[in-house]
Coordinates of C-alpha atoms in Angstrom, one line a residue:
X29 CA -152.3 237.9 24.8
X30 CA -148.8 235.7 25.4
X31 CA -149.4 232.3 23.7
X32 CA -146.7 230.0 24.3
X33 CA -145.6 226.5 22.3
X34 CA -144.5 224.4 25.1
X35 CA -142.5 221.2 24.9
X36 CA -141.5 218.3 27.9
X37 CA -139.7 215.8 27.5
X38 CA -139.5 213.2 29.8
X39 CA -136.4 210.5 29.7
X40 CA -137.6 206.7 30.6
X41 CA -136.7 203.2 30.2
X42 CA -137.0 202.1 26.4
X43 CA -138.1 198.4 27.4
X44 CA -141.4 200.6 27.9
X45 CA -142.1 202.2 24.8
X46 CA -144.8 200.3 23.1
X47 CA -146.8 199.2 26.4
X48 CA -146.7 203.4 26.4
X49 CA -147.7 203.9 22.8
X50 CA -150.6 201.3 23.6
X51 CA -151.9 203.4 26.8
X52 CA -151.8 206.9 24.5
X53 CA -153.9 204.8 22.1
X54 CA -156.3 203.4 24.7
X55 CA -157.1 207.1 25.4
X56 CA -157.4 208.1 21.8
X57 CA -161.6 207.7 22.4
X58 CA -161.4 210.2 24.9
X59 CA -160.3 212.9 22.7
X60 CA -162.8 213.5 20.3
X61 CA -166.6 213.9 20.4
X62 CA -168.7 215.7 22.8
X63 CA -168.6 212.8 25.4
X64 CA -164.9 212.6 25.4
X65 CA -163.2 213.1 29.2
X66 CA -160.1 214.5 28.0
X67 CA -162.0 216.7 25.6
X68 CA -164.4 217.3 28.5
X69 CA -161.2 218.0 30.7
X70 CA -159.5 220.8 28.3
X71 CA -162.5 222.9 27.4
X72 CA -162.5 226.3 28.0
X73 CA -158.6 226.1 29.4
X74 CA -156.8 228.1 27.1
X75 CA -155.6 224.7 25.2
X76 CA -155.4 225.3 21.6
X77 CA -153.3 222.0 20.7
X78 CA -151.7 219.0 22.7
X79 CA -150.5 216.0 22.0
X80 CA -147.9 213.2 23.6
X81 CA -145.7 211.2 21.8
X82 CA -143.0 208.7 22.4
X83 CA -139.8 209.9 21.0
X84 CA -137.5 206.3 21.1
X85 CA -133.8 206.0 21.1
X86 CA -131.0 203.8 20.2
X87 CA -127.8 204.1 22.2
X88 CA -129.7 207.1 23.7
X89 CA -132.6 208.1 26.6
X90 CA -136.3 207.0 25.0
X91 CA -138.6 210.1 26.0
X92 CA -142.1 210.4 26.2
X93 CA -143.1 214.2 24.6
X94 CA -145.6 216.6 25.9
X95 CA -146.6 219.3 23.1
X96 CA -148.9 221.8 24.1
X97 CA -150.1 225.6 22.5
X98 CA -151.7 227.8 25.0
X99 CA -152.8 230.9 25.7
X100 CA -150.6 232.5 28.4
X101 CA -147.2 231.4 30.0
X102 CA -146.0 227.9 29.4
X103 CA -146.5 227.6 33.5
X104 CA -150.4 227.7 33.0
X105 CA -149.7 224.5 30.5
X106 CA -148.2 222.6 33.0
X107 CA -150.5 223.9 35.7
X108 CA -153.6 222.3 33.4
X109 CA -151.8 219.0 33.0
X110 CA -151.4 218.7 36.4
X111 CA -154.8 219.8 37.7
X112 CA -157.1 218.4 34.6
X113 CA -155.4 216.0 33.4
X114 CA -153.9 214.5 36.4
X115 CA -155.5 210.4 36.4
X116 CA -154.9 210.2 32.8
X117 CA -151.2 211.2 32.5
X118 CA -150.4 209.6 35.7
X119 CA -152.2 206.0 34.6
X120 CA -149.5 207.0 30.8
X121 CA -146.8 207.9 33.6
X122 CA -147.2 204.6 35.7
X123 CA -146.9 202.5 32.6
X124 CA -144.3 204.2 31.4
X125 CA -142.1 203.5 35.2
X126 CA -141.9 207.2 35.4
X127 CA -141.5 208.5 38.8
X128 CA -141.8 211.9 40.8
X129 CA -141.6 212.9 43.9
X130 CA -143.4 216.6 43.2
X131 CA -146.6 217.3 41.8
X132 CA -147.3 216.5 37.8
X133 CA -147.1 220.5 37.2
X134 CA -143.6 220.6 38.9
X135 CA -142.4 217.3 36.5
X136 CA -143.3 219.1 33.5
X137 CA -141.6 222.0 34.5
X138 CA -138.7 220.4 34.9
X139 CA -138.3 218.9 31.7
X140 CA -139.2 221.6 30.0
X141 CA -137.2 222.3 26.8
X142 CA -136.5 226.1 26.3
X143 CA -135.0 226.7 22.8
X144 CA -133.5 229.3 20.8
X145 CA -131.3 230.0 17.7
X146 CA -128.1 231.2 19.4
X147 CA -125.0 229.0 19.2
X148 CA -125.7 228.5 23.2
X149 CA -129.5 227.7 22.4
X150 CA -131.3 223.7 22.4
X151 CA -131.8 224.9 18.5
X152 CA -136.0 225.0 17.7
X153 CA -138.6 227.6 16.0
X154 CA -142.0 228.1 17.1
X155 CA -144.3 229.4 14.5
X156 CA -148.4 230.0 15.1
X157 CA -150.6 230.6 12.0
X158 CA -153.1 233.0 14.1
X159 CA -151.2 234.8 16.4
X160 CA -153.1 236.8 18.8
X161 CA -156.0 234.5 18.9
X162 CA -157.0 232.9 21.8
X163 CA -159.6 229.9 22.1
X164 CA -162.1 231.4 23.6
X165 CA -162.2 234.0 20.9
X166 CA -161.4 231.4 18.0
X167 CA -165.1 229.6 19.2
X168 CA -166.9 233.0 19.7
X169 CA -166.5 234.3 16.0
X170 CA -167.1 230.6 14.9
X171 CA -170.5 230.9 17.3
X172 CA -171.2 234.3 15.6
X173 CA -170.3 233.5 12.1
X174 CA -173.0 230.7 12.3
X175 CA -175.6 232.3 13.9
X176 CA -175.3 234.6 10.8
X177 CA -175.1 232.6 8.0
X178 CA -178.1 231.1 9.6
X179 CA -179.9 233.9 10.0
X180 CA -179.3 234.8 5.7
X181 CA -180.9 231.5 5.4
X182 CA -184.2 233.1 6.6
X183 CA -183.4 236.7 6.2
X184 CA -181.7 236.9 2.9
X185 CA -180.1 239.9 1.9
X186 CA -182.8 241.8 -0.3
X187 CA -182.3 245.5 1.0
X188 CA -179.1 248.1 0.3
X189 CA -176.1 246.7 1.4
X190 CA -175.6 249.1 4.6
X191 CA -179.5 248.8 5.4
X192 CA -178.9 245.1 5.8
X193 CA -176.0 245.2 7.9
X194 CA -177.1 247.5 10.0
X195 CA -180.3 244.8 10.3
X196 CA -178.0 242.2 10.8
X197 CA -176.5 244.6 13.6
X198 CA -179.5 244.7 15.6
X199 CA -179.9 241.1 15.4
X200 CA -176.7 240.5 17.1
X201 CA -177.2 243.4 19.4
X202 CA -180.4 241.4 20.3
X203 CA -178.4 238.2 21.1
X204 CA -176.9 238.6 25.0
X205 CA -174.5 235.8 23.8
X206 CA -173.4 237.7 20.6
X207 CA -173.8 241.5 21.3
X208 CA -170.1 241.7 22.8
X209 CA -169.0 241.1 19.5
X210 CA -170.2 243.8 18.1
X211 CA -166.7 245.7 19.1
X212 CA -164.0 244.4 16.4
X213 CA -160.9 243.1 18.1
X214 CA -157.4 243.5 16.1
X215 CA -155.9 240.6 13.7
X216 CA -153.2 241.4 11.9
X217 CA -153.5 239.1 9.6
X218 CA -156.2 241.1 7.7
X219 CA -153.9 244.0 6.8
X220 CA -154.5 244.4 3.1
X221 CA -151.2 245.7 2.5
X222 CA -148.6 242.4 0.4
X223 CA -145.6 241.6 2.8
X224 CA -142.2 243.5 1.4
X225 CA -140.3 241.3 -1.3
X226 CA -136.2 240.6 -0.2
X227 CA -134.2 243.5 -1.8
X228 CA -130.5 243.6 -1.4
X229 CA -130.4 246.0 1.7
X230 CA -132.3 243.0 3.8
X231 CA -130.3 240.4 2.5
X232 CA -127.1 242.6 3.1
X233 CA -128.7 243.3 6.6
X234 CA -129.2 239.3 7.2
X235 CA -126.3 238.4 6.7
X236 CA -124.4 240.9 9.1
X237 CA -126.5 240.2 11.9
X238 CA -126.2 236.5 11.2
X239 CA -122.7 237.1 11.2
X240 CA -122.8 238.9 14.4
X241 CA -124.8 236.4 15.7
X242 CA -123.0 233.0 15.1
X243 CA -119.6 234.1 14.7
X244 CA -118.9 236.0 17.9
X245 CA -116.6 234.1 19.6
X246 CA -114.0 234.6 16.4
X247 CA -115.4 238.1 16.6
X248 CA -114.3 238.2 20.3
X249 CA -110.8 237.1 19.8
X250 CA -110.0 238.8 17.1
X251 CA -110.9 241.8 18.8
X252 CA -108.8 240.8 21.8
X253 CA -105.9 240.3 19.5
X254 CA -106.4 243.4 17.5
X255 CA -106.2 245.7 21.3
X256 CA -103.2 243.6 22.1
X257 CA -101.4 243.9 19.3
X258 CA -102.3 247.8 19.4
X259 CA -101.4 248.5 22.6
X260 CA -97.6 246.6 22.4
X261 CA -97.2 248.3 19.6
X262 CA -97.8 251.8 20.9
X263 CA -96.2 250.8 24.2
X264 CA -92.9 249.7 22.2
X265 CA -92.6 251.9 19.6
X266 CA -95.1 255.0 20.2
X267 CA -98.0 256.4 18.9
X268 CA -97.4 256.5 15.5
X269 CA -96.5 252.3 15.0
X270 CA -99.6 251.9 17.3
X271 CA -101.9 253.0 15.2
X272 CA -100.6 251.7 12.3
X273 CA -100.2 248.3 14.0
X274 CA -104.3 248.6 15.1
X275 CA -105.0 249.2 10.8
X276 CA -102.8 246.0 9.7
X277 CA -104.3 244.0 12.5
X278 CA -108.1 244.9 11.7
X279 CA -107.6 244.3 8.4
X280 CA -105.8 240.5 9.2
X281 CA -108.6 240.2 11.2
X282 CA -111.4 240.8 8.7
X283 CA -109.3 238.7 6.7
X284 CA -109.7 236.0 9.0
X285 CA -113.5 236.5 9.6
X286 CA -113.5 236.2 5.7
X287 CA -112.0 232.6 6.2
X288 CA -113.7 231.3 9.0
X289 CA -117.1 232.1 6.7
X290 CA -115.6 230.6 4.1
X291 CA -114.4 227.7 5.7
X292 CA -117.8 227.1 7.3
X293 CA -119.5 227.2 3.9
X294 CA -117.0 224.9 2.5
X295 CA -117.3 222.4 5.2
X296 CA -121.1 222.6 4.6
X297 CA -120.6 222.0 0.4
X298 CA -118.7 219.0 1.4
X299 CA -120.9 217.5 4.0
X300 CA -123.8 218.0 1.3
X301 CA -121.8 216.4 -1.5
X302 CA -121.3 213.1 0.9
X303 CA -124.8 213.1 1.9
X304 CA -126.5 210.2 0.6
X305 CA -130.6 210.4 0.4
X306 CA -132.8 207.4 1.5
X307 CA -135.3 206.6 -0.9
X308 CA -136.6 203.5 0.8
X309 CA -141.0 203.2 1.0
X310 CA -142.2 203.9 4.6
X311 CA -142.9 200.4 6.2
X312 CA -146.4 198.8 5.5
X313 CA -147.5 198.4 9.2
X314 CA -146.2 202.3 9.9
X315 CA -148.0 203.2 6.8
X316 CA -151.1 201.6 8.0
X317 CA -150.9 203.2 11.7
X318 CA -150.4 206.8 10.2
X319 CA -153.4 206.1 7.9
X320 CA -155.7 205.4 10.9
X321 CA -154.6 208.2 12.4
X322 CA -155.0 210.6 10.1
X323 CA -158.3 212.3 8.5
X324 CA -160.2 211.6 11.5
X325 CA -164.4 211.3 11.2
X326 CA -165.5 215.3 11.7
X327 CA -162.4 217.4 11.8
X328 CA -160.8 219.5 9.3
X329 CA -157.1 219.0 10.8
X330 CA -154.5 216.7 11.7
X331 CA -151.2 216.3 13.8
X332 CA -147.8 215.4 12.6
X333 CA -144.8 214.2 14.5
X334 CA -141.9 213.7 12.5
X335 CA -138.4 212.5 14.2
X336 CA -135.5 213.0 12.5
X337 CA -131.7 211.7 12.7
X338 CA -129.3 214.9 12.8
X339 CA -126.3 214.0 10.9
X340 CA -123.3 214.0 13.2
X341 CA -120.9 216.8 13.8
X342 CA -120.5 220.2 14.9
X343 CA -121.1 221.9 11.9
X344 CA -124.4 220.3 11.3
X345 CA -125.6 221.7 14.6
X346 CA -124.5 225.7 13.6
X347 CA -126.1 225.5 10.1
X348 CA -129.6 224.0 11.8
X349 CA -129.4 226.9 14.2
X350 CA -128.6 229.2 11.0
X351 CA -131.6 227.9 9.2
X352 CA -134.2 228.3 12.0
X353 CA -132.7 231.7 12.4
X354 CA -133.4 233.0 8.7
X355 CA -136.3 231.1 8.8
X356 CA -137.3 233.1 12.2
X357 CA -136.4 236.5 10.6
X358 CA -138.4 235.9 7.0
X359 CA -141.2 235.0 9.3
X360 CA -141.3 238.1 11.8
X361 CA -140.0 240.5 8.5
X362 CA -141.3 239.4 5.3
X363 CA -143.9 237.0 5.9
X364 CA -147.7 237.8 6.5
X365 CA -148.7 237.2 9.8
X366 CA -150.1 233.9 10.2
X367 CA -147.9 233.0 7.2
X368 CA -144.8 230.6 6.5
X369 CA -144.0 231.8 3.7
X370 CA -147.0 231.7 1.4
X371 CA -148.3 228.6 3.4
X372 CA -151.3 229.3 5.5
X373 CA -152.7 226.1 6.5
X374 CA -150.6 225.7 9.6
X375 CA -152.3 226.5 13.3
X376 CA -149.1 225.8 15.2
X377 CA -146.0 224.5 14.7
X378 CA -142.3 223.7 16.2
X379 CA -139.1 222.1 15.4
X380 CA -136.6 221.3 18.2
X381 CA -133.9 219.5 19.0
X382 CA -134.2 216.8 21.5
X383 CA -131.4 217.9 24.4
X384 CA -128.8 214.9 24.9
X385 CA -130.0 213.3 21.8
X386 CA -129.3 213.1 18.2
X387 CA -133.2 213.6 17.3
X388 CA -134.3 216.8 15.2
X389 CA -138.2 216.8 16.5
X390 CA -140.9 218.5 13.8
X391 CA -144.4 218.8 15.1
X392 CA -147.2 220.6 13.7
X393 CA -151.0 220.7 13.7
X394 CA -152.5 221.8 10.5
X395 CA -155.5 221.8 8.2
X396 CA -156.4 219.7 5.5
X397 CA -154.5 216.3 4.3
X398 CA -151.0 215.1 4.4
X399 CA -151.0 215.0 0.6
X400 CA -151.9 218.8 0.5
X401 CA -149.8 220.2 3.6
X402 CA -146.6 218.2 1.9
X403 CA -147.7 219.9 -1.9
X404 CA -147.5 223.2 0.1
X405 CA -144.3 222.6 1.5
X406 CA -143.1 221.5 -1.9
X407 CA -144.4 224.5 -4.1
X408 CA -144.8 227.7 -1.3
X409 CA -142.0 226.8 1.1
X410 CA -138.9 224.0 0.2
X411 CA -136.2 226.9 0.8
X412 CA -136.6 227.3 4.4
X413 CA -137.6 223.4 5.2
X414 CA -134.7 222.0 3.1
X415 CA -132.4 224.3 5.2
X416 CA -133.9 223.2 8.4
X417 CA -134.2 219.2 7.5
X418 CA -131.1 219.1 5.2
X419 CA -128.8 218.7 8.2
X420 CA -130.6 215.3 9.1
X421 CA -130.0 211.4 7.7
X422 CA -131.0 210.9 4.5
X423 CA -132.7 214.0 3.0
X424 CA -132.8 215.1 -0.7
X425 CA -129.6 215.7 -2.0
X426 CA -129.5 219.8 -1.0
X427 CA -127.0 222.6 -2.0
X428 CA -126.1 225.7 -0.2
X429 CA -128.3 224.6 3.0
X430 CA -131.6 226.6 1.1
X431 CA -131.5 224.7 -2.4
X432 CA -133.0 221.5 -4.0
X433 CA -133.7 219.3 -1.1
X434 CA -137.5 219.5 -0.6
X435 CA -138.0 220.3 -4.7
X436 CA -137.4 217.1 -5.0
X437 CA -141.6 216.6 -4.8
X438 CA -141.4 212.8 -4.7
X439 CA -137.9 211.5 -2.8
X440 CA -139.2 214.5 -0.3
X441 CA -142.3 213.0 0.6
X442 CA -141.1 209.5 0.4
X443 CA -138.9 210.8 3.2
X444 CA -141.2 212.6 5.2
X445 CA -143.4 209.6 5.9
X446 CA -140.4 207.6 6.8
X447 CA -140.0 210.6 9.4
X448 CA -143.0 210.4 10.7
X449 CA -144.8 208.8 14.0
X450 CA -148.4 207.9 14.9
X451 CA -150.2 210.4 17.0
X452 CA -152.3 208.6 19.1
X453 CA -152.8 211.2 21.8
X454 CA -153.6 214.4 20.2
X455 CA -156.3 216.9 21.5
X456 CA -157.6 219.7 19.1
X457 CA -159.7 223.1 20.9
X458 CA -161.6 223.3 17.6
X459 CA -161.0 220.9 15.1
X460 CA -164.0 221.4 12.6
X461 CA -161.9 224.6 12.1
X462 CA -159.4 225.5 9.2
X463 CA -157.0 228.8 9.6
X464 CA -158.9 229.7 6.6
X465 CA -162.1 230.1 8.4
X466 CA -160.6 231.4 11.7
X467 CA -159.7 234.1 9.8
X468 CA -163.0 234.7 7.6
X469 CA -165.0 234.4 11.0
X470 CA -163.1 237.2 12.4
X471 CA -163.4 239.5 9.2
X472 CA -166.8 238.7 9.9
X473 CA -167.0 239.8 13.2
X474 CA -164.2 243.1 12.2
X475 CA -166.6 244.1 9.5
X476 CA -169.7 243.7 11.1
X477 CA -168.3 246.5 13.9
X478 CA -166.7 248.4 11.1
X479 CA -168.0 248.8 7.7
X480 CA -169.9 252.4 6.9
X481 CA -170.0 252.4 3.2
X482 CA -172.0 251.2 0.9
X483 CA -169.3 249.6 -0.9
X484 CA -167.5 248.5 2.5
X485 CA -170.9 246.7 3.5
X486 CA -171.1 244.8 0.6
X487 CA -167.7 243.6 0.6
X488 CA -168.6 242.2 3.7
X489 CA -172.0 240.2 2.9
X490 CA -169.4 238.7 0.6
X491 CA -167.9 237.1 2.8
X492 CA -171.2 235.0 3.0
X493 CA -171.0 233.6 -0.2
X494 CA -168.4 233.2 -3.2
X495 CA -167.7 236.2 -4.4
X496 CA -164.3 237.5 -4.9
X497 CA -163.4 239.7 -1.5
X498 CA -161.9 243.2 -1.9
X499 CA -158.4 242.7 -0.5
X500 CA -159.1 244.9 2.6
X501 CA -161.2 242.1 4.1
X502 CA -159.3 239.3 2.7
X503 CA -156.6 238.0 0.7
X504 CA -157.9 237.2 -2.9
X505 CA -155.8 234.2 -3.6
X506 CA -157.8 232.4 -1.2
X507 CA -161.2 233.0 -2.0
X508 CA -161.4 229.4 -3.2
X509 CA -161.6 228.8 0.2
X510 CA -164.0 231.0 2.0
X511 CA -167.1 229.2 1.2
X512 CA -169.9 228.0 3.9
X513 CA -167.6 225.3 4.5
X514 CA -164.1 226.5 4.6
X515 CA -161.2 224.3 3.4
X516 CA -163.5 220.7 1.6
X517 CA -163.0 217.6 3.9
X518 CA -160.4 216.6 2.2
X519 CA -158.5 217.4 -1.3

């Protein structure tokens, strides 16, 4: 299943921007509880995550953001907008003096931000902490892993191990809404095998594919000069002075890839010598607004849109693209699935850069509180988020793009909530839901297909109480956190 992290952003007057802000919060009712007509709107669409949020600028186009994680293409996001959304984004539209002359799908469409990590790339990273999981399936091993732990509360386990799961398997079988989940779908993310630690052939392997990938156009004409300077020389003297002419001119060449590296990194040493960090409180009345937004009545998640100032200058704009690049390639080679790093709170998340702008964008839905995600990021994760954030106004003082920076526990979140924006309009599929239970809930419904041991089927009635798992069902690290209740309400 293709599951797609889908931005638009769409330019509009400035003068606009808080009567916009108040319409997304007028809404904010109709995005939680049962009763909700946004909520009402999305279910069952394929909608994991969505949220809308007005980007301002000075000097520069204000935007109003649509953020969206969906199963399938990024059309079928716009396509729901536009067909189940449509009165409520076009009364946020109409206040906002936005105009189209196509449908509300189309408009999305067309400001739809594609991004990448190539030097020709709008710079962003996309990262999803259950990959391969779709809604519908997300809500159907919740549905099953609660009819179960209901039916231990009047069936308790008091037989064998095997005898009682294979009980527990005619029970389902019994259940026309359950028995299809008797047959165990994939997840990667419960491989027991650890992810492999960096050894020198990856890092050696990184960094000529990084070079391969950013320095190309020096690559190119040095090439260009190296045939040229062959070829004359063979042409004018003969063989013999050609090919001694291509030796002396690959080797000036290397040379001069050596200094174009080097001059890159030195550029960056300088730039993070003359940074200056910001270490000035978050204002009251933003502090109050993210407050209220945050740690909402019944949900185990929140939303956060940060908006960052990129530092000016070319250079700045290759070393972000570097960054989410090595960040991309840990994550796809070296991380767990699900993973970033050894963070595993995060559903979905995405940095971009805002086209025609000088606004690094970071937004992320996640599980748990602010306090906790921002202690993650601090003690599991500062390498890759001080490279990514180190190119923007006023972060920790940083060194060599991956260093300090976010270790800096306190300046780093005194920072981050100076980054950060309200999220009035934010829509969660399932947010009584940590990534910590998703993925109990489908070992649940893996081992309940699979287990034909003994030992295997008690390993999996673990998973129904506190006891340690075996690490083919789970990672052990986190059993503090498979409990009936997942992740606590909040730290």
């Amino acid at each position: 299943m293709t599951q797609s992290l889908v931005t638009s952003a769409i330019p509009f007057d400035a003068e606009k921007a808080d009567l916009v802000d108040a319409k997304l919060r007028e809404f904010r009712p109709q995005l939680f509880g049962k009763q909700g007509l946004i909520r009402t709107a999305l279910r069952d669409q394929g909608v994991h995550f969505m949220s809308i949020t007005v980007v301002r600028g000075v000097g520069e186009p204000t935007h109003l953001v649509f953020e969206m994680s969906v199963d399938g293409e990024p059309q079928h996001a716009f396509d729901t907008v536009g067909i189940k959304l449509a009165s409520f984004v076009s009364n946020i539209l109409s206040v906002a003096a936005i105009q189209s002359t196509g449908s509300l799908s189309q408009l999305l469409a067309s400001h739809h931000i594609r991004t990448g990590q190539g030097l020709l790339d709008v710079p962003g990273l996309d990262f999803c902490g259950t990959p391969g999981m779709t809604v519908a399936r997300i809500k159907r091993e919740y549905l099953l892993a609660r009819e179960l732990r209901s039916y231990f509360d009047t069936h308790p386990a008091t037989d064998a191990p095997l005898a009682t799961v294979a009980r527990v398997r005619d029970f389902v079988k019994a259940n026309a809404d359950l028995a299809s989940l008797l047959d165990p779908e994939p997840f990667p993310r419960l491989a027991a095998e650890e992810p492999p630690r960096l050894d020198f052939g990856f890092i050696l392997s990184l960094a000529f594919r990084g070079l391969l990938r950013f320095f190309w156009p020096v690559l190119c004409l040095l090439g260009l000069l190296v045939v040229a300077a062959t070829i004359a020389a063979g042409l004018s003297h003969g063989f013999a002075v050609g090919v001694i002419a291509f030796f002396l001119s690959a080797v000036i060449a290397a040379l001069a890839v050596v200094a174009a590296v080097v001059s890159v990194y030195l550029g960056l040493r300088r730039l993070e010598v003359a940074n200056t960090p910001i270490d000035t409180l978050v204002n009251p009345d933003v502090m109050a607004a993210l407050t209220e937004a945050e740690n909402l009545k019944d949900t185990q998640q929140n939303h956060l849109a940060g908006i960052s100032i990129m530092q000016a200058g070319l250079l700045r704009g290759m070393t972000l693209r570097i960054a989410f690049w090595v960040i991309g390639q840990m994550a796809t080679r070296r991380f767990r699935p699900g993973f970033l790093g050894d963070i595993s709170s995060i559903h979905y998340a995405r940095w971009l850069r805002l086209p025609k702008t000088n606004k690094l964008l970071f937004f992320s839905n996640y599980g748990g509180s602010w306090e906790s995600y921002l202690e993650d990021f601090i003690t599991k994760a500062s390498g890759g988020l001080t490279a990514a954030w180190s190119n923007t106004v006023g972060f920790p003082r940083t060194e060599n793009l991956f260093f300090k920076g976010a270790t800096d526990g306190d300046r780093f979140k005194r920072w981050a909530r100076r980054q950060q924006q309200p999220t009035w309009f934010w829509y969660s599929a399932y947010p009584h839901l940590t990534t910590a239970r998703i993925r109990t809930n489908a070992a649940i419904r893996q081992g309940l297909g699979t287990v034909s041991t003994e030992d295997e089927a008690a390993a999996w009635l673990g998973l129904f109480d506190s006891k340690v798992r075996p690490a083919t069902l789970i990672e052990t690290f986190e059993v503090q956190t498979l409990l009936y209740g997942g992740l606590s309400r909040h730290p």
